[in-house]
XYZ file of C-alpha atoms in Angstrom:
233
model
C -37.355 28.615 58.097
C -37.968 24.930 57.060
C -37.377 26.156 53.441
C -34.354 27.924 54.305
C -32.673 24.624 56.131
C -33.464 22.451 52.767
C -31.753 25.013 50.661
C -28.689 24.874 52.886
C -29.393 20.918 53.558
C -26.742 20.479 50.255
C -24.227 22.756 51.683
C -24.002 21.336 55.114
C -23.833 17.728 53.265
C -21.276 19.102 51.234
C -18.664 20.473 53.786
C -19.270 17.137 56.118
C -18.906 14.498 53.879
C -15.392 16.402 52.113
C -14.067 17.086 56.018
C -15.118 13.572 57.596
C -14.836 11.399 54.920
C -12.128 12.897 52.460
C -10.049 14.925 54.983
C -10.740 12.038 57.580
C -10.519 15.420 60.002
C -12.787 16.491 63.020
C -15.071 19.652 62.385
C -12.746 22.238 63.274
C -14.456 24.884 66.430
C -17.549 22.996 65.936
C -20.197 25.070 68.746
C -19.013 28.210 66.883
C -19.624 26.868 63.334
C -22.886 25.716 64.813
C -24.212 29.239 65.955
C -22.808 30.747 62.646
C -24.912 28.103 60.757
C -28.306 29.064 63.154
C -27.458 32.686 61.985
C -26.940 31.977 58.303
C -30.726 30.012 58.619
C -32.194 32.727 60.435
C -31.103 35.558 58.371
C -31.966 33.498 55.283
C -35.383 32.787 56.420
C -36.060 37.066 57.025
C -34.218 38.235 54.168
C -36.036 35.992 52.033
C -39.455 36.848 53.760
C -38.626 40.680 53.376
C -38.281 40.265 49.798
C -41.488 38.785 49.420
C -43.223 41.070 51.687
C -41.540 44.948 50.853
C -39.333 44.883 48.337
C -40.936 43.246 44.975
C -44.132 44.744 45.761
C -42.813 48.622 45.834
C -40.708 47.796 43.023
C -43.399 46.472 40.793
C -46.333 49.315 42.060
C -43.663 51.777 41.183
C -42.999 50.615 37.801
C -46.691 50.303 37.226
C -47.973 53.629 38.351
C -44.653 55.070 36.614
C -46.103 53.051 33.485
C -49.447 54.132 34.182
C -49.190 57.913 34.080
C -47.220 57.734 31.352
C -44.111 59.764 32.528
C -41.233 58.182 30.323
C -38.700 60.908 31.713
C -39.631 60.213 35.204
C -39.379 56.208 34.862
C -35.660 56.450 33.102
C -35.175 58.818 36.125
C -36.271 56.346 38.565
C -34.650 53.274 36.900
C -31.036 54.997 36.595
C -31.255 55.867 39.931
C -32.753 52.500 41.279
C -29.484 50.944 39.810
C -26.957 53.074 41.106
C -28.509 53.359 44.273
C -28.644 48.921 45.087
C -25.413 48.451 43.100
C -23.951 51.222 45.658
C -25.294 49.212 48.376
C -24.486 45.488 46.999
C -22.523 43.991 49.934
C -20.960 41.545 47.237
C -19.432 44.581 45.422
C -17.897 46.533 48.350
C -15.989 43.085 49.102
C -14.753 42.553 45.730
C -13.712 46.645 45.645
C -11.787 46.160 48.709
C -10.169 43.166 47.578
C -9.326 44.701 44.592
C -7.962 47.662 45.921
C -5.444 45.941 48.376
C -3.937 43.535 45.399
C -3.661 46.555 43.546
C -1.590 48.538 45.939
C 0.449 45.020 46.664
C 0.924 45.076 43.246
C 2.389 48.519 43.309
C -0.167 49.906 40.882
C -1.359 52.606 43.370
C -0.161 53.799 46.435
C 0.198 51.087 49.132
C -1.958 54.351 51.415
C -5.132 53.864 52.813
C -6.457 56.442 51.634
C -5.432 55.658 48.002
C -6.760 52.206 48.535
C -10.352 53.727 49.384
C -10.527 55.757 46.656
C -9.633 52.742 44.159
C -12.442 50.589 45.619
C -14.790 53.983 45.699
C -14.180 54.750 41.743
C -14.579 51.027 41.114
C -17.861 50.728 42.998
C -19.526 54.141 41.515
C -17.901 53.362 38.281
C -20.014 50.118 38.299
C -22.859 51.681 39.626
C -23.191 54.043 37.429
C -22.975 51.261 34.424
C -25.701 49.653 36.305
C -27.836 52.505 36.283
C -27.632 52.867 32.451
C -28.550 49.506 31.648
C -31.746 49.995 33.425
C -32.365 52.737 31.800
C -31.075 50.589 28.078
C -33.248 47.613 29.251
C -36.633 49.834 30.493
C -36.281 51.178 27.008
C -35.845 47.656 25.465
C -39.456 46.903 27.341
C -40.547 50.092 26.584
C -40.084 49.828 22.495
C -40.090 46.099 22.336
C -36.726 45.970 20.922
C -34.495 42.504 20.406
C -32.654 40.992 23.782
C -30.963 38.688 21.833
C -29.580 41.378 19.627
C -28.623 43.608 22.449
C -26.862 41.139 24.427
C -24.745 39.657 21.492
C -23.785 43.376 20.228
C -22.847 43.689 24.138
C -20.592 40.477 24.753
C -19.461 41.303 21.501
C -18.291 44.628 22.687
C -16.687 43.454 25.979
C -14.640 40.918 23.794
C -13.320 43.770 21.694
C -12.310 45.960 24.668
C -10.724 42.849 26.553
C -7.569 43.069 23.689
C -7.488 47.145 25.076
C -7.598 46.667 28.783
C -5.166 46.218 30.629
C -4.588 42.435 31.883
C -5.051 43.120 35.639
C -8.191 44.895 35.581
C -9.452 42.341 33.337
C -10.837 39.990 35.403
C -12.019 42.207 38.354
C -14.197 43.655 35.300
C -15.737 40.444 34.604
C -15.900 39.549 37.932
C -17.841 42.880 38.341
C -20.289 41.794 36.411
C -21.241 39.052 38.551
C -20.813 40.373 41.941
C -23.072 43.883 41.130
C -26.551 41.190 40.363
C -26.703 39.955 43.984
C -29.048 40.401 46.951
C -30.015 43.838 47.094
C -29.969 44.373 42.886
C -31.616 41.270 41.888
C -35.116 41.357 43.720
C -35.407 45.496 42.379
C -34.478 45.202 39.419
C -36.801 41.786 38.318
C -39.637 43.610 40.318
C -38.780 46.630 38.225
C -38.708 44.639 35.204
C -42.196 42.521 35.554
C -44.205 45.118 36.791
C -43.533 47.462 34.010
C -43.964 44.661 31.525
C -47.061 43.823 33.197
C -48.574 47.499 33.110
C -47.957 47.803 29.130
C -50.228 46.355 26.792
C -49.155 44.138 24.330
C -45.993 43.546 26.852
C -46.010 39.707 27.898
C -44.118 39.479 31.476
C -42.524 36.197 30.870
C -40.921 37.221 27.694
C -40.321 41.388 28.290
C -39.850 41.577 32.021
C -36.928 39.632 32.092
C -33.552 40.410 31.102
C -32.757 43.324 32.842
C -30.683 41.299 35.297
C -28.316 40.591 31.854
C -28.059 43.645 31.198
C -26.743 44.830 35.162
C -24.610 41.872 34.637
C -23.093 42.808 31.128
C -22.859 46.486 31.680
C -19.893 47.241 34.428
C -17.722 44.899 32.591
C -17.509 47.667 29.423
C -17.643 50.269 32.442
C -15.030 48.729 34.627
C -12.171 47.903 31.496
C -12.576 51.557 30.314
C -11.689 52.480 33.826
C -8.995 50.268 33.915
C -7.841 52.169 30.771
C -8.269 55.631 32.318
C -6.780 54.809 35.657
């Protein structure tokens, strides 16, 4: 918990000094922001001791024993379905899909329904998901066969610049924007566990250099997935 308040220490310092100083204004419902703040802290303090205590470890045993008994089919399996399941689940995502699905019907590019609106943010979220879940599979492979990141990633930017010119302009920056959003607190601690303990059970495989990077490709992936739905839609 004492960790958790000196990571939001420069936060808190931010927001007074620009309302007391700058805005010369008194902290606006102050006892409320005050129990928010004690909530933020303690959710901060278990979500951070969760990771640490059940979700890297099953990640990384997973990977390993996957790694272990040598079932390639079974770990691209596993890894797909690892990414669409967090991505599904990213709280981060399901905002942004919302968000996105109201300026869209505002914007008269689907029906101002509700029910059109959900289905907008649903295609958006699974479309992204699903992106996610193939660049686990891309980057397990990359650890797998030792391939290039560098390579991979410029090919991939590369190919998101090209399909920017295609897409239409307002799905443009929910794509990139998608891209961000989908590596966030459920994704990011799987898919590094995922990542380090497979490069960890594979000989030759150094984890500092080959478990990384899978987090670049979740990042890179739903903004090719989420312009070519823009183009479909």
């Amino acid at each position: 918990m004492l960790g958790s308040l000196r990571d939001l220490a420069p936060i808190v310092l931010v927001i007074a000094f620009f309302q007391l100083v700058v805005l010369q204004q008194p902290i606006p419902d102050f006892f409320n922001l005050l129990i928010g703040f004690f909530c933020v802290v303690a959710g901060l303090t278990f979500f951070i001791y969760g990771l640490e205590m059940g979700l890297f470890p099953i990640g990384g045993s997973m990977a390993y024993e996957f790694a272990r008994k040598g079932s390639l089919f079974w770990l691209l399996v596993f890894a797909f379905a690892l990414g669409v399941g967090t991505t599904v689940a990213e709280p981060a995502l399901i905002a942004v899909a919302a968000e996105a699905a109201q300026v869209a019907a505002a914007g008269g590019m689907i029906d101002a329904g509700v029910q059109s609106q959900m289905e907008y943010a649903s295609g958006l979220r699974y479309t992204v998901a699903f992106s996610v879940g193939l660049a686990l599979v891309l980057g397990v492979l990359r650890i797998l066969k030792g391939w290039s990141i560098q390579y991979m990633i410029v090919v991939g930017y590369i190919l998101v610049v090209v399909m920017t010119f295609f897409a239409p302009k307002e799905i443009i920056g929910i794509a990139y924007d998608s891209g961000g959003v989908t590596t966030s607190t459920i994704t990011v601690p799987l898919v590094t566990a995922l990542g380090v303990g497979l490069a960890s059970s594979i000989k030759g495989r150094n984890p500092m250099i080959d478990g990384f990077g899978l987090i670049a490709f979740a990042s890179l992936s739903p903004m090719i997935f989420v312009m070519a739905y823009g183009m479909l839609v």
